Amino acid sequence: MTTILQVENLVTRFYTLDGVVYAVNGVSFNLQKGETLAIVGESGSGKSVTMMSILGLIPIPPGKIESGEAGLLLDDPPRDLLRLSPPELRRVRGGRIGFVFQDPISSLNPVLTIGEQITESLTKHLGLSREKAKAQTIKLLGYVGISDPELRYKNYPHQFSGGMRQRVMIAIAIACSPEIVIADEPTTALDVTIQAQIVELFQRLQKEMGMAIIWITHDLGVVAGIADRVLVMYGGRVAEVALVDDLYELPQHPYTVGLLGALPRLDATDTKRLVSIQGTPPDLLVPLNHCPFAKRCEYAFERCRAEIPALRPVGAGHRVACFYDLQKGKPRHD
Ligand SMILES: Nc1ncnc2c1ncn2[C@@H]1O[C@H](COP(=O)(O)OP(=O)(O)OP(=O)(O)O)[C@@H](O)[C@H]1O
Ligand SMILES: [Mg+2]
């Protein structure tokens, strides 16, 4: 296994009129070459802000990356993404790290044709001539499953359906053969059949191109199908990280257990939304000095309300931030 991205102790805050939003509070994780890492967690748990911080897409102000590192270990010497200049970051985005967001319509420029938008990325990042870039764009459109790519090249975003626009976003994300693709809820805005097609497309691309994927989602059903590892976030922190089978078989954080318990059933009519866990997510306007999940946790005891649990190893590649040992049914000793 080769680690290609190493994020350490990332802290991102927003200084708003309502106060400081403690959005990401010391997130650490790594990404291995060619793997799919799923990031799950309720709305507001800091999934998007973590990724936007790494990509240099946080609006500053009100946002501020207070501390941390995001080492792109593919480079020799490794580079810290949090310390690159804006032009360097632009070269990394799209060139080395592709990204696909939830809403393809707001990510595409409405006044440029689909073809022009992909061609631009290829001329900018790969330095291809316009002619070569156009030929490559048509190839890419076909590759992501758009029929009649020569004709479709000349269309504008509004002439595409939601699913096709997402395919275009994926074509842009992979145009320069990135080593990493970050997909933030890439299927949420799509209906279920199209969702499945987009998931399949990602799987095929990964198999053929070998890139690592960070897949952010609410949908633990999708996670089971595509992820190698899962990172569970809560209150802007990592609650648990494990290989996907270990996480489903032996979840160690009460929050993960809750999420899995809330997995939508196959016969449920609404398969998109998780049934929520009792209680409300933590107020991110207040700095916490205890476990963010303590208030909602049926196992919480004194220590959970007095200290922040660090991530501790509980098995091979399995780490959890919890003072309670669910397996033994009692507090941990250390
Ligand atoms: N530009 C901003 N200004 C102020 N607060 C922000 C800004 N962007 C994000 N936040 C806050 O940061 C916190 C984390 O948000 P984030 O978007 O990372 O959540 P998420 O886990 O991606 O949720 P979702 O599943 O809904 O996408 C939230 O409280 C959010 O309101
Ligand atoms: Mg988000």
mmCIF file of C-alpha atoms and ligand atoms in Angstrom:
data_model
loop_
_atom_site.group_PDB
_atom_site.id
_atom_site.type_symbol
_atom_site.label_atom_id
_atom_site.label_comp_id
_atom_site.label_asym_id
_atom_site.label_seq_id
_atom_site.Cartn_x
_atom_site.Cartn_y
_atom_site.Cartn_z
ATOM 1 C CA MET A 1 0.000 0.000 0.000
ATOM 2 C CA THR A 2 1.205 3.460 -0.901
ATOM 3 C CA THR A 3 -0.102 6.538 0.865
ATOM 4 C CA ILE A 4 -0.643 9.306 -1.670
ATOM 5 C CA LEU A 5 -2.386 11.914 0.491
ATOM 6 C CA GLN A 6 -1.804 12.463 4.189
ATOM 7 C CA VAL A 7 -4.009 14.933 6.005
ATOM 8 C CA GLU A 8 -2.929 15.810 9.540
ATOM 9 C CA ASN A 9 -4.825 17.745 12.154
ATOM 10 C CA LEU A 10 -6.807 19.962 9.786
ATOM 11 C CA VAL A 11 -8.630 22.804 11.548
ATOM 12 C CA THR A 12 -10.957 25.061 9.532
ATOM 13 C CA ARG A 13 -13.213 27.749 10.952
ATOM 14 C CA PHE A 14 -15.611 30.365 9.637
ATOM 15 C CA TYR A 15 -15.696 33.806 11.242
ATOM 16 C CA THR A 16 -19.326 34.816 10.710
ATOM 17 C CA LEU A 17 -21.564 37.543 12.120
ATOM 18 C CA ASP A 18 -23.181 34.902 14.325
ATOM 19 C CA GLY A 19 -19.841 33.871 15.751
ATOM 20 C CA VAL A 20 -17.097 31.396 14.975
ATOM 21 C CA VAL A 21 -18.214 28.194 13.227
ATOM 22 C CA TYR A 22 -15.932 25.379 14.381
ATOM 23 C CA ALA A 23 -16.445 23.394 11.172
ATOM 24 C CA VAL A 24 -13.401 21.087 11.069
ATOM 25 C CA ASN A 25 -11.635 20.364 14.340
ATOM 26 C CA GLY A 26 -8.453 18.384 13.851
ATOM 27 C CA VAL A 27 -9.198 15.928 11.066
ATOM 28 C CA SER A 28 -6.499 13.425 10.117
ATOM 29 C CA PHE A 29 -6.694 10.674 7.511
ATOM 30 C CA ASN A 30 -4.751 9.177 4.660
ATOM 31 C CA LEU A 31 -5.586 8.035 1.174
ATOM 32 C CA GLN A 32 -3.995 4.989 -0.432
ATOM 33 C CA LYS A 33 -3.124 4.648 -4.099
ATOM 34 C CA GLY A 34 -6.078 3.363 -6.130
ATOM 35 C CA GLU A 35 -8.489 2.948 -3.209
ATOM 36 C CA THR A 36 -11.993 4.271 -2.686
ATOM 37 C CA LEU A 37 -12.343 6.020 0.657
ATOM 38 C CA ALA A 38 -15.926 6.857 1.575
ATOM 39 C CA ILE A 39 -16.608 9.737 3.940
ATOM 40 C CA VAL A 40 -19.947 9.555 5.717
ATOM 41 C CA GLY A 41 -21.659 11.595 8.396
ATOM 42 C CA GLU A 42 -24.751 13.667 8.988
ATOM 43 C CA SER A 43 -25.318 17.036 7.389
ATOM 44 C CA GLY A 44 -22.949 19.637 8.834
ATOM 45 C CA SER A 45 -20.361 17.142 10.060
ATOM 46 C CA GLY A 46 -17.624 18.879 8.060
ATOM 47 C CA LYS A 47 -17.246 16.521 5.106
ATOM 48 C CA SER A 48 -17.360 19.172 2.390
ATOM 49 C CA VAL A 49 -15.363 21.745 4.332
ATOM 50 C CA THR A 50 -12.596 19.153 4.845
ATOM 51 C CA MET A 51 -12.353 18.506 1.110
ATOM 52 C CA MET A 52 -12.731 22.175 0.119
ATOM 53 C CA SER A 53 -9.909 23.024 2.527
ATOM 54 C CA ILE A 54 -7.640 20.506 0.843
ATOM 55 C CA LEU A 55 -8.553 21.810 -2.603
ATOM 56 C CA GLY A 56 -8.065 25.448 -1.608
ATOM 57 C CA LEU A 57 -11.720 26.240 -2.286
ATOM 58 C CA ILE A 58 -12.712 27.637 1.113
ATOM 59 C CA PRO A 59 -13.945 31.239 0.798
ATOM 60 C CA ILE A 60 -11.406 33.295 2.776
ATOM 61 C CA PRO A 61 -12.878 35.234 4.596
ATOM 62 C CA PRO A 62 -15.123 34.148 6.297
ATOM 63 C CA GLY A 63 -13.236 30.842 6.234
ATOM 64 C CA LYS A 64 -9.775 30.302 7.651
ATOM 65 C CA ILE A 65 -7.595 27.221 7.720
ATOM 66 C CA GLU A 66 -6.152 27.548 11.206
ATOM 67 C CA SER A 67 -3.693 24.685 11.081
ATOM 68 C CA GLY A 68 -2.916 21.336 9.613
ATOM 69 C CA GLU A 69 -1.131 19.682 6.723
ATOM 70 C CA ALA A 70 -2.299 17.973 3.568
ATOM 71 C CA GLY A 71 0.724 16.253 2.093
ATOM 72 C CA LEU A 72 0.571 15.232 -1.532
ATOM 73 C CA LEU A 73 3.041 12.400 -1.160
ATOM 74 C CA LEU A 74 3.090 11.602 -4.860
ATOM 75 C CA ASP A 75 5.441 14.491 -5.325
ATOM 76 C CA ASP A 76 9.122 14.286 -4.663
ATOM 77 C CA PRO A 77 9.640 16.118 -2.370
ATOM 78 C CA PRO A 78 6.042 15.927 -1.044
ATOM 79 C CA ARG A 79 4.077 19.164 -1.170
ATOM 80 C CA ASP A 80 1.682 20.488 1.447
ATOM 81 C CA LEU A 81 -1.531 21.478 -0.345
ATOM 82 C CA LEU A 82 -2.410 23.894 2.468
ATOM 83 C CA ARG A 83 0.707 25.904 1.740
ATOM 84 C CA LEU A 84 0.619 26.166 -2.044
ATOM 85 C CA SER A 85 0.162 29.479 -3.835
ATOM 86 C CA PRO A 86 -3.156 30.030 -5.673
ATOM 87 C CA PRO A 87 -1.596 29.347 -9.124
ATOM 88 C CA GLU A 88 0.047 26.154 -7.829
ATOM 89 C CA LEU A 89 -3.263 25.054 -6.354
ATOM 90 C CA ARG A 90 -5.056 25.693 -9.633
ATOM 91 C CA ARG A 91 -2.575 23.421 -11.354
ATOM 92 C CA VAL A 92 -3.189 20.697 -8.772
ATOM 93 C CA ARG A 93 -6.972 21.015 -9.086
ATOM 94 C CA GLY A 94 -8.099 19.414 -12.257
ATOM 95 C CA GLY A 95 -4.567 18.335 -13.129
ATOM 96 C CA ARG A 96 -3.596 16.081 -10.225
ATOM 97 C CA ILE A 97 -6.827 16.035 -8.222
ATOM 98 C CA GLY A 98 -10.148 16.035 -10.056
ATOM 99 C CA PHE A 99 -13.382 16.819 -8.305
ATOM 100 C CA VAL A 100 -17.082 16.323 -8.872
ATOM 101 C CA PHE A 101 -19.675 18.112 -6.772
ATOM 102 C CA GLN A 102 -23.279 17.401 -5.969
ATOM 103 C CA ASP A 103 -24.869 19.920 -8.258
ATOM 104 C CA PRO A 104 -23.572 19.749 -11.833
ATOM 105 C CA ILE A 105 -25.626 22.701 -13.068
ATOM 106 C CA SER A 106 -23.984 25.245 -10.800
ATOM 107 C CA SER A 107 -20.548 23.778 -11.484
ATOM 108 C CA LEU A 108 -20.865 24.174 -15.259
ATOM 109 C CA ASN A 109 -20.649 27.518 -17.003
ATOM 110 C CA PRO A 110 -24.056 28.118 -18.668
ATOM 111 C CA VAL A 111 -22.692 30.325 -21.452
ATOM 112 C CA LEU A 112 -19.968 27.969 -22.675
ATOM 113 C CA THR A 113 -20.633 24.785 -24.645
ATOM 114 C CA ILE A 114 -19.921 21.479 -22.967
ATOM 115 C CA GLY A 115 -17.090 20.928 -25.433
ATOM 116 C CA GLU A 116 -15.457 24.281 -24.761
ATOM 117 C CA GLN A 117 -15.439 23.629 -21.014
ATOM 118 C CA ILE A 118 -13.594 20.339 -21.291
ATOM 119 C CA THR A 119 -11.290 21.585 -24.026
ATOM 120 C CA GLU A 120 -10.315 24.509 -21.793
ATOM 121 C CA SER A 121 -9.224 22.165 -19.038
ATOM 122 C CA LEU A 122 -7.095 20.161 -21.471
ATOM 123 C CA THR A 123 -5.372 23.161 -23.031
ATOM 124 C CA LYS A 124 -4.769 24.702 -19.605
ATOM 125 C CA HIS A 125 -3.500 21.653 -17.739
ATOM 126 C CA LEU A 126 -1.960 19.508 -20.443
ATOM 127 C CA GLY A 127 -0.939 22.255 -22.853
ATOM 128 C CA LEU A 128 -2.664 20.520 -25.762
ATOM 129 C CA SER A 129 -3.369 22.493 -28.947
ATOM 130 C CA ARG A 130 -7.034 23.399 -29.439
ATOM 131 C CA GLU A 131 -7.388 20.844 -32.207
ATOM 132 C CA LYS A 132 -5.901 17.997 -30.179
ATOM 133 C CA ALA A 133 -7.893 19.058 -27.123
ATOM 134 C CA LYS A 134 -11.113 18.956 -29.137
ATOM 135 C CA ALA A 135 -10.412 15.451 -30.413
ATOM 136 C CA GLN A 136 -9.553 14.342 -26.885
ATOM 137 C CA THR A 137 -12.736 15.968 -25.516
ATOM 138 C CA ILE A 138 -14.921 14.060 -27.984
ATOM 139 C CA LYS A 139 -13.157 10.857 -26.958
ATOM 140 C CA LEU A 140 -13.728 11.664 -23.271
ATOM 141 C CA LEU A 141 -17.428 12.408 -23.778
ATOM 142 C CA GLY A 142 -17.856 9.032 -25.427
ATOM 143 C CA TYR A 143 -15.808 7.425 -22.657
ATOM 144 C CA VAL A 144 -18.133 8.703 -19.916
ATOM 145 C CA GLY A 145 -21.134 7.366 -21.809
ATOM 146 C CA ILE A 146 -22.446 10.322 -23.793
ATOM 147 C CA SER A 147 -23.767 9.204 -27.161
ATOM 148 C CA ASP A 148 -23.122 11.268 -30.303
ATOM 149 C CA PRO A 149 -20.199 13.072 -28.665
ATOM 150 C CA GLU A 150 -19.372 15.043 -31.863
ATOM 151 C CA LEU A 151 -22.843 16.595 -31.832
ATOM 152 C CA ARG A 152 -23.054 16.899 -28.070
ATOM 153 C CA TYR A 153 -19.743 18.785 -28.024
ATOM 154 C CA LYS A 154 -21.597 21.840 -29.338
ATOM 155 C CA ASN A 155 -24.434 21.731 -26.782
ATOM 156 C CA TYR A 156 -24.848 24.020 -23.792
ATOM 157 C CA PRO A 157 -25.339 22.637 -20.236
ATOM 158 C CA HIS A 158 -29.112 23.337 -20.232
ATOM 159 C CA GLN A 159 -29.509 20.978 -23.196
ATOM 160 C CA PHE A 160 -28.281 18.075 -21.039
ATOM 161 C CA SER A 161 -30.241 16.082 -18.472
ATOM 162 C CA GLY A 162 -29.039 15.977 -14.841
ATOM 163 C CA GLY A 163 -27.388 12.597 -15.294
ATOM 164 C CA MET A 164 -25.626 13.688 -18.486
ATOM 165 C CA ARG A 165 -24.383 16.878 -16.858
ATOM 166 C CA GLN A 166 -22.909 14.790 -14.071
ATOM 167 C CA ARG A 167 -21.189 12.648 -16.721
ATOM 168 C CA VAL A 168 -19.736 15.863 -18.169
ATOM 169 C CA MET A 169 -18.460 16.868 -14.717
ATOM 170 C CA ILE A 170 -16.848 13.460 -14.429
ATOM 171 C CA ALA A 171 -15.272 13.892 -17.876
ATOM 172 C CA ILE A 172 -13.807 17.229 -16.704
ATOM 173 C CA ALA A 173 -12.596 15.654 -13.462
ATOM 174 C CA ILE A 174 -10.773 12.817 -15.228
ATOM 175 C CA ALA A 175 -9.648 14.735 -18.319
ATOM 176 C CA CYS A 176 -6.055 15.056 -17.149
ATOM 177 C CA SER A 177 -5.840 11.530 -15.672
ATOM 178 C CA PRO A 178 -5.637 12.676 -12.046
ATOM 179 C CA GLU A 179 -4.278 10.399 -9.328
ATOM 180 C CA ILE A 180 -7.123 11.442 -7.012
ATOM 181 C CA VAL A 181 -10.786 12.208 -7.678
ATOM 182 C CA ILE A 182 -12.873 13.789 -4.932
ATOM 183 C CA ALA A 183 -16.584 13.216 -5.434
ATOM 184 C CA ASP A 184 -18.810 15.166 -3.036
ATOM 185 C CA GLU A 185 -22.312 13.648 -3.067
ATOM 186 C CA PRO A 186 -22.065 13.148 -6.818
ATOM 187 C CA THR A 187 -25.353 11.279 -7.113
ATOM 188 C CA THR A 188 -27.592 13.054 -4.594
ATOM 189 C CA ALA A 189 -29.323 15.288 -7.135
ATOM 190 C CA LEU A 190 -30.055 12.362 -9.466
ATOM 191 C CA ASP A 191 -32.844 9.806 -9.489
ATOM 192 C CA VAL A 192 -32.115 6.277 -8.343
ATOM 193 C CA THR A 193 -31.526 4.577 -11.726
ATOM 194 C CA ILE A 194 -29.200 7.357 -12.859
ATOM 195 C CA GLN A 195 -27.414 7.216 -9.495
ATOM 196 C CA ALA A 196 -26.619 3.564 -10.089
ATOM 197 C CA GLN A 197 -25.291 4.348 -13.570
ATOM 198 C CA ILE A 198 -23.008 7.070 -12.221
ATOM 199 C CA VAL A 199 -21.705 4.742 -9.496
ATOM 200 C CA GLU A 200 -20.979 2.119 -12.178
ATOM 201 C CA LEU A 201 -19.227 4.703 -14.312
ATOM 202 C CA PHE A 202 -16.930 5.657 -11.414
ATOM 203 C CA GLN A 203 -16.171 1.993 -10.766
ATOM 204 C CA ARG A 204 -15.249 1.387 -14.401
ATOM 205 C CA LEU A 205 -13.093 4.518 -14.591
ATOM 206 C CA GLN A 206 -11.275 3.569 -11.429
ATOM 207 C CA LYS A 207 -10.586 0.083 -12.727
ATOM 208 C CA GLU A 208 -9.288 1.404 -16.019
ATOM 209 C CA MET A 209 -7.423 4.492 -14.786
ATOM 210 C CA GLY A 210 -6.375 3.365 -11.312
ATOM 211 C CA MET A 211 -7.065 6.638 -9.528
ATOM 212 C CA ALA A 212 -7.956 6.867 -5.844
ATOM 213 C CA ILE A 213 -11.437 8.176 -5.089
ATOM 214 C CA ILE A 214 -12.716 10.045 -2.056
ATOM 215 C CA TRP A 215 -16.475 9.573 -2.131
ATOM 216 C CA ILE A 216 -18.574 11.745 0.197
ATOM 217 C CA THR A 217 -22.093 10.511 0.777
ATOM 218 C CA HIS A 218 -25.044 10.138 3.138
ATOM 219 C CA ASP A 219 -25.883 6.839 1.527
ATOM 220 C CA LEU A 220 -24.410 3.877 3.375
ATOM 221 C CA GLY A 221 -25.981 1.583 0.796
ATOM 222 C CA VAL A 222 -23.731 3.051 -1.905
ATOM 223 C CA VAL A 223 -20.741 2.894 0.450
ATOM 224 C CA ALA A 224 -21.099 -0.851 0.918
ATOM 225 C CA GLY A 225 -20.933 -1.298 -2.853
ATOM 226 C CA ILE A 226 -17.980 0.884 -3.715
ATOM 227 C CA ALA A 227 -15.728 1.687 -0.769
ATOM 228 C CA ASP A 228 -12.550 -0.043 0.376
ATOM 229 C CA ARG A 229 -12.441 2.008 3.548
ATOM 230 C CA VAL A 230 -14.874 4.263 5.368
ATOM 231 C CA LEU A 231 -14.235 7.392 7.406
ATOM 232 C CA VAL A 232 -17.093 8.415 9.680
ATOM 233 C CA MET A 233 -17.217 12.106 10.600
ATOM 234 C CA TYR A 234 -19.076 13.732 13.456
ATOM 235 C CA GLY A 235 -19.002 17.352 14.620
ATOM 236 C CA GLY A 236 -16.032 18.196 12.410
ATOM 237 C CA ARG A 237 -13.966 15.277 13.702
ATOM 238 C CA VAL A 238 -13.193 11.733 12.667
ATOM 239 C CA ALA A 239 -15.293 9.359 14.784
ATOM 240 C CA GLU A 240 -14.139 6.112 13.207
ATOM 241 C CA VAL A 241 -12.181 4.786 10.252
ATOM 242 C CA ALA A 242 -12.004 1.169 9.099
ATOM 243 C CA LEU A 243 -12.032 -1.197 6.152
ATOM 244 C CA VAL A 244 -15.589 -1.304 4.871
ATOM 245 C CA ASP A 245 -16.264 -4.912 5.946
ATOM 246 C CA ASP A 246 -14.880 -4.293 9.440
ATOM 247 C CA LEU A 247 -16.981 -1.188 9.828
ATOM 248 C CA TYR A 248 -20.201 -2.948 8.863
ATOM 249 C CA GLU A 249 -19.453 -6.083 10.852
ATOM 250 C CA LEU A 250 -17.928 -4.585 13.968
ATOM 251 C CA PRO A 251 -18.646 -0.864 14.236
ATOM 252 C CA GLN A 252 -16.881 0.523 17.323
ATOM 253 C CA HIS A 253 -18.339 3.989 17.648
ATOM 254 C CA PRO A 254 -21.889 4.379 18.996
ATOM 255 C CA TYR A 255 -22.493 6.967 16.276
ATOM 256 C CA THR A 256 -21.487 4.503 13.552
ATOM 257 C CA VAL A 257 -23.783 1.925 15.107
ATOM 258 C CA GLY A 258 -26.549 4.515 14.945
ATOM 259 C CA LEU A 259 -25.811 5.299 11.302
ATOM 260 C CA LEU A 260 -25.819 1.631 10.367
ATOM 261 C CA GLY A 261 -29.017 1.096 12.314
ATOM 262 C CA ALA A 262 -30.468 3.913 10.294
ATOM 263 C CA LEU A 263 -29.587 2.208 7.010
ATOM 264 C CA PRO A 264 -32.657 2.466 4.780
ATOM 265 C CA ARG A 265 -34.334 -0.876 4.176
ATOM 266 C CA LEU A 266 -34.678 -2.235 0.673
ATOM 267 C CA ASP A 267 -38.461 -2.110 0.914
ATOM 268 C CA ALA A 268 -38.491 1.485 2.105
ATOM 269 C CA THR A 269 -39.995 3.929 -0.348
ATOM 270 C CA ASP A 270 -37.443 6.670 0.230
ATOM 271 C CA THR A 271 -34.035 5.080 -0.145
ATOM 272 C CA LYS A 272 -32.107 8.335 -0.320
ATOM 273 C CA ARG A 273 -32.396 9.763 3.165
ATOM 274 C CA LEU A 274 -31.251 8.095 6.322
ATOM 275 C CA VAL A 275 -33.560 7.935 9.274
ATOM 276 C CA SER A 276 -31.856 10.273 11.677
ATOM 277 C CA ILE A 277 -30.392 9.308 14.998
ATOM 278 C CA GLN A 278 -32.127 10.690 18.070
ATOM 279 C CA GLY A 279 -31.047 14.126 19.200
ATOM 280 C CA THR A 280 -29.499 16.991 17.276
ATOM 281 C CA PRO A 281 -25.998 17.416 15.843
ATOM 282 C CA PRO A 282 -23.591 19.495 17.943
ATOM 283 C CA ASP A 283 -23.763 23.275 17.770
ATOM 284 C CA LEU A 284 -20.658 24.192 15.829
ATOM 285 C CA LEU A 285 -20.739 27.761 17.147
ATOM 286 C CA VAL A 286 -19.474 26.511 20.515
ATOM 287 C CA PRO A 287 -15.936 25.151 20.935
ATOM 288 C CA LEU A 288 -16.159 21.714 22.497
ATOM 289 C CA ASN A 289 -13.977 20.327 25.251
ATOM 290 C CA HIS A 290 -15.667 16.946 25.378
ATOM 291 C CA CYS A 291 -16.839 14.214 23.026
ATOM 292 C CA PRO A 292 -19.122 15.864 20.438
ATOM 293 C CA PHE A 293 -21.441 12.843 20.476
ATOM 294 C CA ALA A 294 -21.753 12.597 24.280
ATOM 295 C CA LYS A 295 -25.153 14.300 24.448
ATOM 296 C CA ARG A 296 -26.758 11.803 22.076
ATOM 297 C CA CYS A 297 -24.839 8.738 23.196
ATOM 298 C CA GLU A 298 -26.537 6.069 25.297
ATOM 299 C CA TYR A 299 -23.142 4.840 26.542
ATOM 300 C CA ALA A 300 -21.750 8.242 27.567
ATOM 301 C CA PHE A 301 -20.234 8.457 31.040
ATOM 302 C CA GLU A 302 -18.396 11.134 32.986
ATOM 303 C CA ARG A 303 -15.180 11.121 30.987
ATOM 304 C CA CYS A 304 -17.085 11.612 27.704
ATOM 305 C CA ARG A 305 -18.454 14.895 29.057
ATOM 306 C CA ALA A 306 -15.034 16.097 30.237
ATOM 307 C CA GLU A 307 -12.506 15.135 27.535
ATOM 308 C CA ILE A 308 -12.212 14.863 23.791
ATOM 309 C CA PRO A 309 -11.467 11.255 22.802
ATOM 310 C CA ALA A 310 -8.462 10.855 20.483
ATOM 311 C CA LEU A 311 -8.531 8.356 17.632
ATOM 312 C CA ARG A 312 -7.124 5.086 18.947
ATOM 313 C CA PRO A 313 -6.324 1.862 17.091
ATOM 314 C CA VAL A 314 -8.749 -0.981 17.797
ATOM 315 C CA GLY A 315 -7.752 -3.371 15.030
ATOM 316 C CA ALA A 316 -5.776 -3.531 11.787
ATOM 317 C CA GLY A 317 -6.431 -0.197 10.084
ATOM 318 C CA HIS A 318 -9.370 0.347 12.415
ATOM 319 C CA ARG A 319 -9.412 3.452 14.614
ATOM 320 C CA VAL A 320 -12.106 4.924 16.795
ATOM 321 C CA ALA A 321 -12.494 8.089 18.875
ATOM 322 C CA CYS A 322 -14.481 6.747 21.813
ATOM 323 C CA PHE A 323 -13.864 6.124 25.522
ATOM 324 C CA TYR A 324 -16.370 3.279 25.662
ATOM 325 C CA ASP A 325 -15.549 -0.265 24.569
ATOM 326 C CA LEU A 326 -18.715 -1.462 22.852
ATOM 327 C CA GLN A 327 -17.383 -5.016 22.548
ATOM 328 C CA LYS A 328 -16.633 -5.386 26.232
ATOM 329 C CA GLY A 329 -19.594 -3.285 27.289
ATOM 330 C CA LYS A 330 -17.520 -1.052 29.576
ATOM 331 C CA PRO A 331 -15.260 2.044 29.492
ATOM 332 C CA ARG A 332 -11.823 1.602 27.954
ATOM 333 C CA HIS A 333 -8.935 1.578 30.402
ATOM 334 C CA ASP A 334 -6.369 3.945 28.912
HETATM 335 N N1 LIG B 1 -19.023 29.619 3.842
HETATM 336 C C1 LIG B 1 -19.403 29.231 5.063
HETATM 337 N N2 LIG B 1 -19.667 30.145 6.023
HETATM 338 C C2 LIG B 1 -20.031 29.784 7.265
HETATM 339 N N3 LIG B 1 -20.180 28.495 7.661
HETATM 340 C C3 LIG B 1 -19.939 27.542 6.752
HETATM 341 C C4 LIG B 1 -19.542 27.855 5.408
HETATM 342 N N4 LIG B 1 -19.393 26.678 4.733
HETATM 343 C C5 LIG B 1 -19.670 25.704 5.626
HETATM 344 N N5 LIG B 1 -19.998 26.198 6.828
HETATM 345 C C6 LIG B 1 -20.364 25.451 8.038
HETATM 346 O O1 LIG B 1 -19.421 24.451 8.286
HETATM 347 C C7 LIG B 1 -20.050 23.311 8.861
HETATM 348 C C8 LIG B 1 -19.669 22.065 8.107
HETATM 349 O O2 LIG B 1 -20.263 22.127 6.824
HETATM 350 P P1 LIG B 1 -20.037 21.069 5.671
HETATM 351 O O3 LIG B 1 -20.564 21.703 4.439
HETATM 352 O O4 LIG B 1 -18.629 20.617 5.655
HETATM 353 O O5 LIG B 1 -20.962 19.868 6.123
HETATM 354 P P2 LIG B 1 -21.198 18.484 5.367
HETATM 355 O O6 LIG B 1 -20.761 17.396 6.278
HETATM 356 O O7 LIG B 1 -20.597 18.542 4.010
HETATM 357 O O8 LIG B 1 -22.793 18.470 5.299
HETATM 358 P P3 LIG B 1 -23.773 18.027 4.099
HETATM 359 O O9 LIG B 1 -23.913 16.549 4.260
HETATM 360 O O10 LIG B 1 -25.034 18.755 4.383
HETATM 361 O O11 LIG B 1 -23.158 18.408 2.792
HETATM 362 C C9 LIG B 1 -21.545 23.601 8.833
HETATM 363 O O12 LIG B 1 -21.958 24.033 10.097
HETATM 364 C C10 LIG B 1 -21.672 24.719 7.837
HETATM 365 O O13 LIG B 1 -22.778 25.539 8.124
HETATM 366 MG MG MG B 2 -21.388 18.604 2.103
#
